[in-house]
Amino acid sequence: MDKKFTLPFALTIVAAALVGCSSNKVKEENTKPNALPKLVQSKQLVPVFSQSVTASNKNDDLNLQIAADQGVLFIADPKGIVEAYKGKQRLWSTKVSKDEGLSAGVEAADGVVIVGNQKGQLIALDQTSGQVKWTAQLSGSIITASHIQAGRVITVSNDGNVYAHDENSGQQLWTYRLPNVPLSLRGQAAPVQLDPNNVLIATANSYVYGIDVISGVPRLQRRVAVAEGRSDVQRLNSVSTPVMMGQFMVTTSYQGQVTVTDLQQQQVVWSDDVSSRQRPEVTQSKVFVSTDDGKVIAYDLMSGQKLWENDQLLRRNLSNPVLLGSDLVVGDFDGVLSLIDPNTGNLIGRSNTKGQVSSLRVIDNQLYVSTQKGALSVWQNR
């Protein structure tokens, strides 16, 4: 099996700093997170659901997310338990991984719930009963949620292989090998739908691939970022999970760019030099990006014009931004959910959970929050 080295983000930052800097010491004031500014009027979110699971290991951050389907919430505990809730009522609880725990998921659709672990075991459960339907063994660890489309479960293992399994039987239908890279951030971007027939896979080599979900045949290959530097660390250029808006594909990348690509015309519409490990939020007119240094930036989708930039949350290790109703929401290392006016970039409110926010999702106008301390919660606008 091909091997490659993966680095946790914090270690990568240190390595990059050592490569690029001289013996001068970094000023302490430039490394401290910004204090949260006082708000004259503070909007708050309303908690709808909360549940605690086992905290993630600080040296091996996980990105377990809450999933929802048909009004039921599905959550995973790193210790190997998957649970389903209807409101506050627990419908079932299943221990699926006794020794290895869980490191990826949850994804739920078409009556199945999908999770995975670091030993490469992909596990499907029945949404109604919680019984394990099937398991499959992959060639590498699974630390990114799968994607369900057209009766296929699409999964990317951390050694760069893409798998498709039948969602009902677990039969392996095809595999696709992504190009090998010597160094990458911990984890691959999650697969997402390009159109009814194809899925998008972003990689650590600055490219995004489109693969036919039925046959596994590659249909698209686009470079969306450019890396600079002499060392592997300086050229590290992992692309985050893409977002589609009509014919436009929006991507961000670590040590790279935010890029809008017109897939119909097969050309880049615009790009801007911004480093971000987080998936952008996209509307029909705007692109919102949280940068690795803690800025939140809004761009015009078509022109790339920067509409506003908020630097009040610098060095707070921001999550991906999401739109919840009329508010833009971003989480940080301290469990703070900051609300931002998407038209002006002004901070307009905040709410608090526990632990560094690792994942934000909006489903049916509700905010799904996962943190590294194991705080899983659902929120809505007041």
Short mmCIF file of C-alpha atoms in Angstrom, two decimals:
data_model
loop_
_atom_site.label_atom_id
_atom_site.label_comp_id
_atom_site.label_asym_id
_atom_site.label_seq_id
_atom_site.Cartn_x
_atom_site.Cartn_y
_atom_site.Cartn_z
CA MET A 1 0.00 0.00 0.00
CA ASP A 2 1.24 3.48 -0.83
CA LYS A 3 2.15 5.56 2.17
CA LYS A 4 2.06 9.27 2.71
CA PHE A 5 2.59 11.50 5.70
CA THR A 6 -0.26 13.44 7.24
CA LEU A 7 0.06 16.28 9.69
CA PRO A 8 -2.39 17.71 12.20
CA PHE A 9 -3.05 21.35 11.31
CA ALA A 10 -1.29 22.77 14.38
CA LEU A 11 1.88 20.81 13.60
CA THR A 12 1.71 21.91 9.98
CA ILE A 13 1.57 25.56 10.99
CA VAL A 14 4.61 25.12 13.23
CA ALA A 15 6.54 23.37 10.48
CA ALA A 16 5.67 26.05 7.96
CA ALA A 17 6.75 28.73 10.37
CA LEU A 18 10.09 27.02 10.99
CA VAL A 19 10.75 26.67 7.28
CA GLY A 20 9.84 30.21 6.35
CA CYS A 21 11.10 32.24 9.28
CA SER A 22 14.51 33.37 10.45
CA SER A 23 15.73 33.19 14.06
CA ASN A 24 13.68 36.24 15.01
CA LYS A 25 11.06 35.44 17.67
CA VAL A 26 7.40 35.81 16.81
CA LYS A 27 5.90 38.58 18.86
CA GLU A 28 3.57 37.23 21.52
CA GLU A 29 0.85 39.75 20.75
CA ASN A 30 0.64 38.38 17.22
CA THR A 31 -0.13 34.83 18.39
CA LYS A 32 -2.88 35.50 20.92
CA PRO A 33 -6.51 35.10 19.87
CA ASN A 34 -8.50 38.31 19.68
CA ALA A 35 -10.75 38.93 22.65
CA LEU A 36 -14.42 38.91 21.75
CA PRO A 37 -15.65 42.48 21.22
CA LYS A 38 -18.50 43.86 23.29
CA LEU A 39 -21.81 44.01 21.48
CA VAL A 40 -24.29 46.82 22.07
CA GLN A 41 -27.20 44.61 21.06
CA SER A 42 -26.59 40.88 21.04
CA LYS A 43 -28.76 38.47 19.14
CA GLN A 44 -28.85 34.89 20.46
CA LEU A 45 -29.70 31.49 19.10
CA VAL A 46 -32.27 29.21 20.71
CA PRO A 47 -31.07 25.68 21.67
CA VAL A 48 -33.35 22.93 20.39
CA PHE A 49 -31.38 19.77 21.20
CA SER A 50 -28.14 18.89 22.99
CA GLN A 51 -26.31 15.69 23.76
CA SER A 52 -22.80 14.97 25.03
CA VAL A 53 -20.54 12.25 23.66
CA THR A 54 -16.91 11.35 24.31
CA ALA A 55 -14.45 14.17 23.62
CA SER A 56 -12.01 13.85 20.74
CA ASN A 57 -8.31 13.31 21.38
CA LYS A 58 -6.57 16.69 21.18
CA ASN A 59 -3.74 15.13 19.17
CA ASP A 60 -6.09 13.50 16.67
CA ASP A 61 -9.00 15.84 16.11
CA LEU A 62 -12.12 14.24 14.71
CA ASN A 63 -14.85 15.87 12.70
CA LEU A 64 -17.88 13.78 13.62
CA GLN A 65 -21.07 15.54 12.58
CA ILE A 66 -24.77 15.28 13.38
CA ALA A 67 -26.99 14.01 10.58
CA ALA A 68 -30.75 14.40 10.15
CA ASP A 69 -33.21 12.57 7.94
CA GLN A 70 -37.00 12.37 8.05
CA GLY A 71 -37.06 14.41 11.27
CA VAL A 72 -34.70 12.03 13.13
CA LEU A 73 -31.26 13.03 14.43
CA PHE A 74 -28.34 10.61 14.23
CA ILE A 75 -25.22 11.07 16.34
CA ALA A 76 -22.01 9.09 16.80
CA ASP A 77 -19.79 8.72 19.85
CA PRO A 78 -16.04 8.29 19.24
CA LYS A 79 -16.25 5.28 21.60
CA GLY A 80 -18.20 3.40 18.92
CA ILE A 81 -21.88 4.10 19.61
CA VAL A 82 -24.48 5.41 17.14
CA GLU A 83 -27.80 6.79 18.42
CA ALA A 84 -31.03 8.09 16.91
CA TYR A 85 -33.28 10.77 18.48
CA LYS A 86 -36.76 12.04 17.67
CA GLY A 87 -36.89 15.34 19.50
CA LYS A 88 -35.43 14.50 22.92
CA GLN A 89 -36.58 10.87 22.80
CA ARG A 90 -33.86 8.33 22.06
CA LEU A 91 -35.16 5.81 19.54
CA TRP A 92 -32.22 3.42 19.58
CA SER A 93 -28.56 3.08 20.54
CA THR A 94 -26.17 0.64 18.85
CA LYS A 95 -22.58 -0.26 19.68
CA VAL A 96 -20.94 -0.76 16.28
CA SER A 97 -17.20 -0.61 16.93
CA LYS A 98 -15.98 -2.17 20.17
CA ASP A 99 -12.22 -1.71 19.95
CA GLU A 100 -11.55 0.96 17.35
CA GLY A 101 -14.31 3.47 18.07
CA LEU A 102 -15.58 5.80 15.35
CA SER A 103 -13.76 8.51 13.43
CA ALA A 104 -16.10 9.46 10.58
CA GLY A 105 -19.79 10.22 10.05
CA VAL A 106 -22.58 10.55 10.55
CA GLU A 107 -24.22 10.57 7.11
CA ALA A 108 -27.85 9.51 6.74
CA ALA A 109 -30.15 9.13 3.71
CA ASP A 110 -32.31 6.56 1.94
CA GLY A 111 -32.97 4.64 5.16
CA VAL A 112 -29.31 4.04 6.06
CA VAL A 113 -26.84 5.59 8.51
CA ILE A 114 -23.14 5.51 7.59
CA VAL A 115 -20.13 5.74 9.94
CA GLY A 116 -16.48 4.66 9.77
CA ASN A 117 -13.40 4.13 11.91
CA GLN A 118 -9.64 4.50 11.77
CA LYS A 119 -9.13 0.83 10.90
CA GLY A 120 -10.95 1.42 7.62
CA GLN A 121 -14.21 -0.24 8.61
CA LEU A 122 -17.25 1.28 6.91
CA ILE A 123 -20.50 0.51 8.73
CA ALA A 124 -24.11 0.91 7.58
CA LEU A 125 -27.07 0.80 9.98
CA ASP A 126 -30.79 0.68 9.39
CA GLN A 127 -32.31 4.07 10.22
CA THR A 128 -35.44 2.61 11.80
CA SER A 129 -34.03 -0.18 13.97
CA GLY A 130 -30.37 0.73 14.42
CA GLN A 131 -29.33 -2.77 13.36
CA VAL A 132 -26.07 -3.09 11.43
CA LYS A 133 -26.94 -3.81 7.77
CA TRP A 134 -23.41 -4.39 6.51
CA THR A 135 -19.74 -3.61 7.03
CA ALA A 136 -16.97 -3.16 4.48
CA GLN A 137 -13.20 -3.04 4.87
CA LEU A 138 -11.35 -0.17 3.18
CA SER A 139 -7.61 0.11 2.60
CA GLY A 140 -7.07 3.15 4.82
CA SER A 141 -8.53 4.94 7.82
CA ILE A 142 -11.85 6.75 7.41
CA ILE A 143 -11.88 10.22 8.95
CA THR A 144 -14.24 12.01 6.56
CA ALA A 145 -17.99 11.55 6.29
CA SER A 146 -19.29 9.47 3.39
CA HIS A 147 -21.75 10.73 0.79
CA ILE A 148 -24.92 8.89 -0.29
CA GLN A 149 -26.07 9.35 -3.88
CA ALA A 150 -27.87 7.27 -6.51
CA GLY A 151 -27.91 4.18 -4.30
CA ARG A 152 -24.16 4.41 -3.72
CA VAL A 153 -22.19 5.15 -0.56
CA ILE A 154 -19.14 7.16 -1.68
CA THR A 155 -16.24 7.17 0.79
CA VAL A 156 -12.69 8.52 0.64
CA SER A 157 -10.12 6.66 2.74
CA ASN A 158 -7.14 8.54 4.07
CA ASP A 159 -4.73 6.71 1.75
CA GLY A 160 -6.37 8.38 -1.26
CA ASN A 161 -8.75 5.67 -2.48
CA VAL A 162 -12.36 6.48 -3.36
CA TYR A 163 -14.89 3.68 -2.85
CA ALA A 164 -18.48 3.12 -3.95
CA HIS A 165 -20.62 0.56 -2.11
CA ASP A 166 -24.20 -0.45 -2.74
CA GLU A 167 -26.21 1.27 0.00
CA ASN A 168 -28.39 -1.80 0.63
CA SER A 169 -26.00 -4.74 0.35
CA GLY A 170 -22.60 -3.16 0.99
CA GLN A 171 -21.18 -4.72 -2.18
CA GLN A 172 -18.14 -2.83 -3.43
CA LEU A 173 -18.99 -1.50 -6.88
CA TRP A 174 -15.85 0.40 -7.84
CA THR A 175 -12.72 2.13 -6.57
CA TYR A 176 -10.78 5.09 -7.88
CA ARG A 177 -7.22 5.90 -6.87
CA LEU A 178 -6.47 9.59 -6.33
CA PRO A 179 -2.96 10.85 -7.18
CA ASN A 180 -0.49 10.26 -4.37
CA VAL A 181 0.96 13.29 -2.57
CA PRO A 182 3.91 13.17 -0.16
CA LEU A 183 2.28 15.37 2.49
CA SER A 184 -1.27 16.38 3.34
CA LEU A 185 -3.37 17.76 6.16
CA ARG A 186 -5.06 15.18 8.35
CA GLY A 187 -8.12 13.94 6.50
CA GLN A 188 -9.56 14.29 3.03
CA ALA A 189 -12.34 16.65 1.97
CA ALA A 190 -15.78 15.06 2.05
CA PRO A 191 -17.28 13.93 -1.27
CA VAL A 192 -20.23 16.02 -2.50
CA GLN A 193 -22.71 15.90 -5.36
CA LEU A 194 -21.76 17.61 -8.60
CA ASP A 195 -24.99 16.65 -10.40
CA PRO A 196 -27.36 13.64 -10.33
CA ASN A 197 -24.75 11.47 -12.08
CA ASN A 198 -21.42 12.63 -10.66
CA VAL A 199 -19.67 13.28 -7.36
CA LEU A 200 -16.89 15.79 -6.61
CA ILE A 201 -13.72 14.78 -4.76
CA ALA A 202 -11.24 17.47 -3.65
CA THR A 203 -7.63 16.46 -3.01
CA ALA A 204 -4.40 17.59 -1.39
CA ASN A 205 -2.74 18.14 -4.79
CA SER A 206 -4.72 21.30 -5.73
CA TYR A 207 -7.20 19.41 -7.94
CA VAL A 208 -10.88 18.54 -7.83
CA TYR A 209 -12.10 15.40 -9.60
CA GLY A 210 -15.57 14.59 -10.86
CA ILE A 211 -16.38 10.86 -10.85
CA ASP A 212 -19.41 9.04 -12.29
CA VAL A 213 -21.23 7.54 -9.29
CA ILE A 214 -22.46 4.52 -11.24
CA SER A 215 -19.32 3.47 -13.10
CA GLY A 216 -16.47 5.14 -11.18
CA VAL A 217 -15.16 6.66 -14.42
CA PRO A 218 -13.56 10.12 -13.98
CA ARG A 219 -15.46 12.82 -15.87
CA LEU A 220 -13.75 15.98 -14.64
CA GLN A 221 -10.33 17.14 -13.50
CA ARG A 222 -9.77 20.78 -12.55
CA ARG A 223 -6.86 22.51 -10.85
CA VAL A 224 -8.31 25.06 -8.44
CA ALA A 225 -5.27 26.26 -6.47
CA VAL A 226 -1.59 27.08 -6.90
CA ALA A 227 1.00 26.40 -4.21
CA GLU A 228 4.34 28.15 -3.85
CA GLY A 229 7.50 27.32 -1.93
CA ARG A 230 10.54 25.07 -2.05
CA SER A 231 9.63 22.51 0.60
CA ASP A 232 6.77 20.00 0.73
CA VAL A 233 5.37 21.86 3.73
CA GLN A 234 5.36 25.19 1.90
CA ARG A 235 3.71 23.58 -1.13
CA LEU A 236 1.06 21.84 0.96
CA ASN A 237 -2.17 22.81 -0.76
CA SER A 238 -5.15 20.75 0.42
CA VAL A 239 -8.48 21.72 -1.14
CA SER A 240 -11.51 21.84 1.14
CA THR A 241 -14.94 20.38 0.35
CA PRO A 242 -16.27 22.13 -2.81
CA VAL A 243 -19.62 23.89 -3.02
CA MET A 244 -21.74 23.96 -6.18
CA MET A 245 -23.96 26.90 -7.10
CA GLY A 246 -25.51 26.21 -10.50
CA GLN A 247 -22.66 25.82 -12.98
CA PHE A 248 -20.14 27.42 -10.59
CA MET A 249 -17.86 25.42 -8.32
CA VAL A 250 -16.47 27.31 -5.30
CA THR A 251 -13.37 26.01 -3.52
CA THR A 252 -10.95 27.11 -0.84
CA SER A 253 -7.53 25.67 -0.08
CA TYR A 254 -4.85 25.70 2.59
CA GLN A 255 -1.98 28.01 1.54
CA GLY A 256 -3.86 28.56 -1.70
CA GLN A 257 -6.83 30.50 -3.00
CA VAL A 258 -10.57 30.88 -2.91
CA THR A 259 -11.57 30.05 -6.48
CA VAL A 260 -14.77 30.16 -8.50
CA THR A 261 -14.75 27.89 -11.55
CA ASP A 262 -17.35 27.86 -14.31
CA LEU A 263 -17.65 24.15 -15.09
CA GLN A 264 -19.84 24.78 -18.12
CA GLN A 265 -17.21 27.01 -19.73
CA GLN A 266 -14.32 25.04 -18.18
CA GLN A 267 -12.55 28.14 -16.93
CA VAL A 268 -11.74 29.99 -13.71
CA VAL A 269 -14.01 32.99 -13.18
CA TRP A 270 -11.86 34.51 -10.44
CA SER A 271 -9.58 33.63 -7.53
CA ASP A 272 -8.09 35.40 -4.53
CA ASP A 273 -5.05 34.47 -2.45
CA VAL A 274 -6.59 33.30 0.82
CA SER A 275 -5.65 30.31 2.96
CA SER A 276 -8.62 28.39 4.33
CA ARG A 277 -9.14 24.79 5.41
CA GLN A 278 -12.87 25.36 5.77
CA ARG A 279 -15.68 24.80 3.29
CA PRO A 280 -17.09 28.13 2.05
CA GLU A 281 -20.72 29.18 2.26
CA VAL A 282 -22.26 30.19 -1.05
CA THR A 283 -25.48 31.92 -2.07
CA GLN A 284 -26.66 32.93 -5.54
CA SER A 285 -24.77 36.22 -5.19
CA LYS A 286 -22.14 35.86 -2.44
CA VAL A 287 -19.27 33.68 -1.25
CA PHE A 288 -18.37 33.63 2.46
CA VAL A 289 -14.97 32.36 3.62
CA SER A 290 -13.42 31.91 7.07
CA THR A 291 -9.64 32.13 6.74
CA ASP A 292 -6.97 30.25 8.65
CA ASP A 293 -5.92 33.42 10.47
CA GLY A 294 -9.47 34.16 11.64
CA LYS A 295 -10.93 36.60 9.14
CA VAL A 296 -14.39 36.27 7.66
CA ILE A 297 -14.62 37.60 4.11
CA ALA A 298 -17.55 38.08 1.73
CA TYR A 299 -17.07 38.14 -2.05
CA ASP A 300 -19.39 38.78 -4.96
CA LEU A 301 -19.90 35.37 -6.57
CA MET A 302 -19.67 36.56 -10.16
CA SER A 303 -16.99 39.26 -10.02
CA GLY A 304 -14.87 38.27 -7.03
CA GLN A 305 -15.14 41.78 -5.62
CA LYS A 306 -14.50 41.80 -1.88
CA LEU A 307 -17.71 43.08 -0.29
CA TRP A 308 -16.49 43.18 3.30
CA GLU A 309 -13.89 41.73 5.65
CA ASN A 310 -14.27 41.15 9.39
CA ASP A 311 -11.02 40.77 11.38
CA GLN A 312 -12.51 40.88 14.90
CA LEU A 313 -12.11 37.10 15.36
CA LEU A 314 -8.43 36.81 14.44
CA ARG A 315 -6.60 33.66 15.59
CA ARG A 316 -9.77 32.14 17.09
CA ASN A 317 -9.48 29.02 14.87
CA LEU A 318 -12.76 29.53 13.06
CA SER A 319 -15.06 26.81 11.74
CA ASN A 320 -16.76 26.84 8.38
CA PRO A 321 -19.30 29.67 8.00
CA VAL A 322 -22.97 28.84 7.38
CA LEU A 323 -26.11 30.85 6.73
CA LEU A 324 -28.91 30.33 9.23
CA GLY A 325 -31.89 32.31 7.99
CA SER A 326 -30.69 35.88 7.63
CA ASP A 327 -27.57 35.40 9.79
CA LEU A 328 -24.08 34.16 8.99
CA VAL A 329 -22.75 31.92 11.78
CA VAL A 330 -19.18 30.84 12.52
CA GLY A 331 -17.81 28.89 15.51
CA ASP A 332 -14.43 29.18 17.21
CA PHE A 333 -11.91 27.39 19.46
CA ASP A 334 -13.76 28.42 22.63
CA GLY A 335 -17.19 27.15 21.62
CA VAL A 336 -18.52 30.60 20.73
CA LEU A 337 -21.02 30.83 17.88
CA SER A 338 -20.69 34.31 16.42
CA LEU A 339 -23.55 35.79 14.39
CA ILE A 340 -22.58 38.13 11.56
CA ASP A 341 -24.73 40.33 9.35
CA PRO A 342 -24.06 38.86 5.87
CA ASN A 343 -24.69 42.23 4.22
CA THR A 344 -22.30 44.34 6.30
CA GLY A 345 -19.94 41.91 8.07
CA ASN A 346 -20.84 43.38 11.47
CA LEU A 347 -20.99 41.11 14.51
CA ILE A 348 -24.59 41.11 15.72
CA GLY A 349 -24.77 38.35 18.34
CA ARG A 350 -23.34 35.20 19.87
CA SER A 351 -24.24 32.00 21.68
CA ASN A 352 -22.05 29.50 23.50
CA THR A 353 -21.47 25.78 23.38
CA LYS A 354 -18.57 23.76 24.86
CA GLY A 355 -15.27 23.06 23.14
CA GLN A 356 -13.75 23.97 19.80
CA VAL A 357 -16.37 23.96 17.08
CA SER A 358 -15.38 21.37 14.48
CA SER A 359 -18.44 21.28 12.25
CA LEU A 360 -21.43 23.47 11.39
CA ARG A 361 -24.32 22.34 9.19
CA VAL A 362 -27.72 23.87 8.41
CA ILE A 363 -30.54 21.43 7.73
CA ASP A 364 -34.17 22.58 7.42
CA ASN A 365 -33.24 26.01 8.79
CA GLN A 366 -31.68 24.59 11.95
CA LEU A 367 -28.01 24.81 12.94
CA TYR A 368 -26.20 21.54 13.75
CA VAL A 369 -23.06 22.00 15.84
CA SER A 370 -20.34 19.49 16.75
CA THR A 371 -17.39 20.27 19.02
CA GLN A 372 -14.18 18.48 19.93
CA LYS A 373 -15.35 18.24 23.55
CA GLY A 374 -18.24 16.09 22.38
CA ALA A 375 -20.97 18.71 22.64
CA LEU A 376 -23.53 18.00 19.92
CA SER A 377 -26.33 20.54 19.62
CA VAL A 378 -29.06 21.91 17.39
CA TRP A 379 -30.02 25.61 17.35
CA GLN A 380 -32.48 27.88 15.61
CA ASN A 381 -33.03 31.62 15.30
CA ARG A 382 -35.03 33.30 18.02
#
